[in-house]
Coordinates of C-alpha atoms and ligand atoms in Angstrom, one line a residue:
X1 CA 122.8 108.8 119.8
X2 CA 122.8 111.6 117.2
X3 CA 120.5 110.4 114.3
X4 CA 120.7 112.7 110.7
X5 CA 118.2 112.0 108.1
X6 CA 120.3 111.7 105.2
X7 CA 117.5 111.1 102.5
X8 CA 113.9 111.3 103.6
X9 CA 112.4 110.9 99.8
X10 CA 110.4 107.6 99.0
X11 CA 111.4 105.7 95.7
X12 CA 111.5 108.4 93.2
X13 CA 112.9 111.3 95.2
X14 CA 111.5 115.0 94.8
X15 CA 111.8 116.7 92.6
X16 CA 110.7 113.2 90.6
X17 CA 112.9 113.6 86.9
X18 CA 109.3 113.8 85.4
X19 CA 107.1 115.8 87.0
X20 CA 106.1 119.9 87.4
X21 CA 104.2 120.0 90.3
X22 CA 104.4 122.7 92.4
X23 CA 106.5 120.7 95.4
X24 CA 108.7 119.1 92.4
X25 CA 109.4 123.0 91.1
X26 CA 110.0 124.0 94.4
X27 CA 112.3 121.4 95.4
X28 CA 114.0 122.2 92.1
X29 CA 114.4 126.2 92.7
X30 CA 114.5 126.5 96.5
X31 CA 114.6 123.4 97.9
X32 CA 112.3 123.0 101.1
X33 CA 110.9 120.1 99.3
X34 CA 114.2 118.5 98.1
X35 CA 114.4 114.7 99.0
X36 CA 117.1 112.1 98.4
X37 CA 116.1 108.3 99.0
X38 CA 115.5 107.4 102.6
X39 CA 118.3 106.5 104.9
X40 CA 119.5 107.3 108.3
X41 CA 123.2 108.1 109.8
X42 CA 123.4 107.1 113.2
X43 CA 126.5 108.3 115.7
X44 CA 127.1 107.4 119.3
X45 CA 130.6 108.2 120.8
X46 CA 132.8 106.3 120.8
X47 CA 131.7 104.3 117.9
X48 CA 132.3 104.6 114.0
X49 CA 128.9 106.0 112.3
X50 CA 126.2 103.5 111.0
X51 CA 124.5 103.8 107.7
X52 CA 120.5 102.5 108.1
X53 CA 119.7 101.8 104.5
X54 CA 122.1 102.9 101.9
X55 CA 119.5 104.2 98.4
X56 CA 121.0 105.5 95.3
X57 CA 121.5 108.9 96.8
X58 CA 124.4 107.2 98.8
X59 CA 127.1 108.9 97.2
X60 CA 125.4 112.4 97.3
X61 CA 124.8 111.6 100.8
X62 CA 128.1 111.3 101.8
X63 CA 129.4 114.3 100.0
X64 CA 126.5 116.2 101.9
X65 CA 127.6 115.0 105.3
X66 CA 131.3 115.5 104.7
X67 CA 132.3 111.8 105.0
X68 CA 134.8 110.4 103.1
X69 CA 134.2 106.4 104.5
X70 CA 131.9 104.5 106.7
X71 CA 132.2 101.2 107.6
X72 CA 128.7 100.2 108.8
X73 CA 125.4 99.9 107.8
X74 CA 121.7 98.2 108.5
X75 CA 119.7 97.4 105.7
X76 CA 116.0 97.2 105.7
X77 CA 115.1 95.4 102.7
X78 CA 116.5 94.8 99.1
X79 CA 114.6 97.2 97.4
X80 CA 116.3 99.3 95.2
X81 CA 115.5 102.5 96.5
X82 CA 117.0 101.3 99.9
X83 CA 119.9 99.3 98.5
X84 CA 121.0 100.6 95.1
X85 CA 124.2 102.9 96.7
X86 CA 125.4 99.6 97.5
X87 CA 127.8 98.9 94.0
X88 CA 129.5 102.1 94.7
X89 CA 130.3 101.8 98.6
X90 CA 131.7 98.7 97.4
X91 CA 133.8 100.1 94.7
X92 CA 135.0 102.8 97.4
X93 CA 136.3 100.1 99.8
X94 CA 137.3 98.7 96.7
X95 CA 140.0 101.7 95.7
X96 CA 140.7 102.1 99.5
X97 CA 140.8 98.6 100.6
X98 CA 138.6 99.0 103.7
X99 CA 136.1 96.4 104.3
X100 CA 133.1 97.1 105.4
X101 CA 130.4 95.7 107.7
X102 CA 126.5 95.2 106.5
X103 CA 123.4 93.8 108.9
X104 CA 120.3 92.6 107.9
X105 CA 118.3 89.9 108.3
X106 CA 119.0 86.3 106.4
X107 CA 116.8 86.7 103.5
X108 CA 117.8 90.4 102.8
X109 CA 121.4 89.5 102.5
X110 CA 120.3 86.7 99.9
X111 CA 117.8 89.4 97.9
X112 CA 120.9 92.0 97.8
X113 CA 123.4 89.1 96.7
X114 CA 121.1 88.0 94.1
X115 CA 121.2 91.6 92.9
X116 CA 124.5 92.9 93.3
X117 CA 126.2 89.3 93.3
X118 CA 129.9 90.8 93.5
X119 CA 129.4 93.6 96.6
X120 CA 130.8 90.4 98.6
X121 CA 134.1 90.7 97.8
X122 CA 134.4 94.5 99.7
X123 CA 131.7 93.4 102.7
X124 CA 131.3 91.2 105.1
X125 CA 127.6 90.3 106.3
X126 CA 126.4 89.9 109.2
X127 CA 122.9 88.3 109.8
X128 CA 120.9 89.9 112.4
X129 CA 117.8 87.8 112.8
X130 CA 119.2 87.0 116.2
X131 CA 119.7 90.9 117.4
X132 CA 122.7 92.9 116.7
X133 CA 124.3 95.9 119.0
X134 CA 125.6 98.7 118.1
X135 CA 127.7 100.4 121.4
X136 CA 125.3 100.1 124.6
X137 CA 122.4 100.0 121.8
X138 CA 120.4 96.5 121.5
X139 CA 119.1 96.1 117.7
X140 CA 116.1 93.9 116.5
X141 CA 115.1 93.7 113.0
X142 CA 111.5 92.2 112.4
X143 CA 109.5 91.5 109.4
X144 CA 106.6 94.3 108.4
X145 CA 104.1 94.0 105.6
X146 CA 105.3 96.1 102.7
X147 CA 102.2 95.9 100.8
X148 CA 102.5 94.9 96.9
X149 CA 105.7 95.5 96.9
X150 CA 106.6 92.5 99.6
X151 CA 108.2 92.5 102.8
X152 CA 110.2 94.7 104.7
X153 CA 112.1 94.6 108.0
X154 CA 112.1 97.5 111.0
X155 CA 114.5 97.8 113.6
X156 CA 114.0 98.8 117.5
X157 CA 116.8 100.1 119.3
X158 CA 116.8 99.9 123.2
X159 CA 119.7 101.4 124.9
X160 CA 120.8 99.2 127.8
X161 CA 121.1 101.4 130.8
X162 CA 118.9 104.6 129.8
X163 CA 115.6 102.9 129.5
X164 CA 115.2 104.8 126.1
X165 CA 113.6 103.1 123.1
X166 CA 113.1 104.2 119.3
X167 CA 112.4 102.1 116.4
X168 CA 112.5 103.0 112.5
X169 CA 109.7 101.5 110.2
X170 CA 109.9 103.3 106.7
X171 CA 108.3 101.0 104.7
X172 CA 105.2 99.3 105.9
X173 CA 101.9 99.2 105.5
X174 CA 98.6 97.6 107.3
X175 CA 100.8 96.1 110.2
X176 CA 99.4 93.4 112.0
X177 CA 99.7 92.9 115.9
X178 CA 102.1 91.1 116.0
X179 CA 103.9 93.5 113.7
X180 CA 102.8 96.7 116.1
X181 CA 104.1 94.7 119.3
X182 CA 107.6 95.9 118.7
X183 CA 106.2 99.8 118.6
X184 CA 105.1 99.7 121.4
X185 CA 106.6 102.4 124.6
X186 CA 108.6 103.6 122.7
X187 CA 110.7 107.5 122.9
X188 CA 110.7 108.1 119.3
X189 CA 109.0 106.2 116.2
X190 CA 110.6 107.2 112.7
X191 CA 108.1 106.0 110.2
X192 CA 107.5 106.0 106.4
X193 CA 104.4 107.8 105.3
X194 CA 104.5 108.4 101.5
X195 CA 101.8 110.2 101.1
X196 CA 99.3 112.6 103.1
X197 CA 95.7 110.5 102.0
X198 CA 95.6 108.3 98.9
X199 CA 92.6 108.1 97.5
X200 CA 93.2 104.0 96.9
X201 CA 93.1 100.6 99.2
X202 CA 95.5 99.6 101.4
X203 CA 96.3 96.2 99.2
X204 CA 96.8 98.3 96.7
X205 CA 100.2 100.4 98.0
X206 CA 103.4 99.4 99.8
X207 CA 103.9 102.0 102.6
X208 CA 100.9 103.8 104.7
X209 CA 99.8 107.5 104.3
X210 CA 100.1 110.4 106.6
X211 CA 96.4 109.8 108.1
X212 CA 97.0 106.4 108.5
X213 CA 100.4 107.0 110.0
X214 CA 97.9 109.6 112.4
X215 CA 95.8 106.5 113.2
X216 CA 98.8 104.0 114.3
X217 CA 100.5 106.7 116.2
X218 CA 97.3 107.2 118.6
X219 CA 97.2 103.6 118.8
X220 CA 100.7 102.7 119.7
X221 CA 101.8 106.3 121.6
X222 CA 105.1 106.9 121.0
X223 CA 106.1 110.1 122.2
X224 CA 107.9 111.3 119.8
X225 CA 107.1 110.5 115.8
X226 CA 108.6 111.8 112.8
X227 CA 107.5 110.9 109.1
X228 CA 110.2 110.1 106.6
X229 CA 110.1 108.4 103.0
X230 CA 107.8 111.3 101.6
X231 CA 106.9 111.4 98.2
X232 CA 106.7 114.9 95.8
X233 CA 102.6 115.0 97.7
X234 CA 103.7 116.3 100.9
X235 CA 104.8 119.7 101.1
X236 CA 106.5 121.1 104.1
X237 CA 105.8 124.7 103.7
X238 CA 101.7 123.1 104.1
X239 CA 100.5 123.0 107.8
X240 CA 99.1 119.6 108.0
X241 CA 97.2 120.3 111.5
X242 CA 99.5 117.7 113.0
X243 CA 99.8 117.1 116.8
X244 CA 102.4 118.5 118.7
X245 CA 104.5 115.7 118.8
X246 CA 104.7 114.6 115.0
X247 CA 106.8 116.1 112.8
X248 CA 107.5 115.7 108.9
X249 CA 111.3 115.0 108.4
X250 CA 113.3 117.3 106.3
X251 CA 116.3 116.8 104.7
X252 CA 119.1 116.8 107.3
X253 CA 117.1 116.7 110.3
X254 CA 119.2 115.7 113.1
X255 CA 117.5 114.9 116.0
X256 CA 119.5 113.5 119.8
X257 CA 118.0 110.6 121.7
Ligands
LIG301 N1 110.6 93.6 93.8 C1 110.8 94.9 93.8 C2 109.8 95.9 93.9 C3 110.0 97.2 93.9 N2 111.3 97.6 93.9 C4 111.7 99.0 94.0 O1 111.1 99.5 95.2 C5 110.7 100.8 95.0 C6 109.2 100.9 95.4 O2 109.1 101.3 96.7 P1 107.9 101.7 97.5 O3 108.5 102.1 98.8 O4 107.2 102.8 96.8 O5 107.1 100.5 97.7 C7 111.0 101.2 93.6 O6 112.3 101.8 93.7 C8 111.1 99.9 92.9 O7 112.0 100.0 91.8 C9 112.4 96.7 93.9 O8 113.6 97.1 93.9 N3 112.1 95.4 93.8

């Protein structure tokens, strides 16, 4: 599976519209720093691509990557910075009269409904509380603390006859056990780490920083980690002094597994 990191911003993006700090210039006038919203495109052969999480940066996104349709995605929870691109994929199938096909859990297809009450007309849901597939890929979606700002799902993807494992958590915080069970052997985690140390408590933030991302990667051992859903406090030109086998996504990182 070829996975590209489409957007690998948190909520506000970088450069944020209001700010002039030095990453927020420099994603303005170079562009190391740039960030759209965080979302993934997945590819495996012989099957159409798969959207996880589809921000307002959607349409940007797909300009970027050179796609004119897709007909897939996973969502990960009904926030807006995850599911706002929705309106306009649907207004796209709309003018082309392709349906499309969108998994998530029960209770995130009744949050995006509830916001965007018409996207049914153009797609089709499909619940996957009860694991999806996607070619020789087994999906399950699980609930993870998302701090004050609620709940959020992650999904683990086990390929069937290659033993290899990865699993995507963007948007959690202060995961219990039973939440870290999931994590555990896996090849690759892909997890959100807004910022590099805030200064405040756990219960009161929605997604963990860099150290504490540090501390649940020595705890769970993946062997390979990136760090997605930055915000405009992590700068990639910084060495952070992390280990050899975490990296800090950057905008169109494509990665094989
Ligand atoms: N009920 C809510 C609460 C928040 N949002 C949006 O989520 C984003 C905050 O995300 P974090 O990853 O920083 O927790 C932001 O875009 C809020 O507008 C929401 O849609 N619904």
């Amino acid at each position: 599976m070829n996975i590209t990191f489409m957007g690998t911003g948190d909520s506000m993006g970088t450069p944020r519209v209001y700010c002039d700090c030095v990453v927020c210039v420099e994603a303005r006038e170079t562009g190391v720093n740039r960030r759209l919203r965080s979302s993934l495109l997945l590819e495996e052969e012989g099957e159409a691509p798969l959207l996880l999480d589809c921000g307002p940066d959607w349409r940007e996104q797909m300009e970027v990557a050179g796609l004119r349709n897709v007909k897939q995605a996973l969502l990960t929870h009904a926030h807006f910075d995850h599911i706002g691109g929705l309106p306009e994929w649907a207004d796209a199938c709309r003018w082309t009269q392709a349906a499309a096909s969108i998994g998530a859990p029960r209770e995130v297809v009744r949050d995006v409904l509830s916001r965007f009450p018409w996207v049914d007309r153009q797609f089709r849901f499909e619940t996957s509380d009860e694991g999806a597939s996607y070619g020789d890929w087994r999906i399950m979606s699980w609930r993870v603390n998302h701090g004050k700002n609620g709940y959020s799902y992650a999904y683990r993807f086990d390929h069937a006859s290659r033993g290899v494992k990865w699993a995507y958590c963007s948007d959690a915080i202060d995961l219990t056990e039973e939440q870290k069970a999931p994590l555990a052997g896996l090849d690759l985690l892909v997890l959100g780490t807004s910022f590099v140390e805030e200064p405040y408590p756990m219960n009161t933030r929605s997604v963990y920083d860099m150290k504490e991302g540090l501390a649940l990667v020595k705890e769970i051992k993946p062997d390979s980690v990136v760090f997605t859903h930055l915000s405009h406090d992590v700068d990639l030109r910084c060495d952070y002094g992390l280990p050899a086998h975490v990296q800090i996504a950057k905008t169109g990182l494509k990665l094989t597994i």
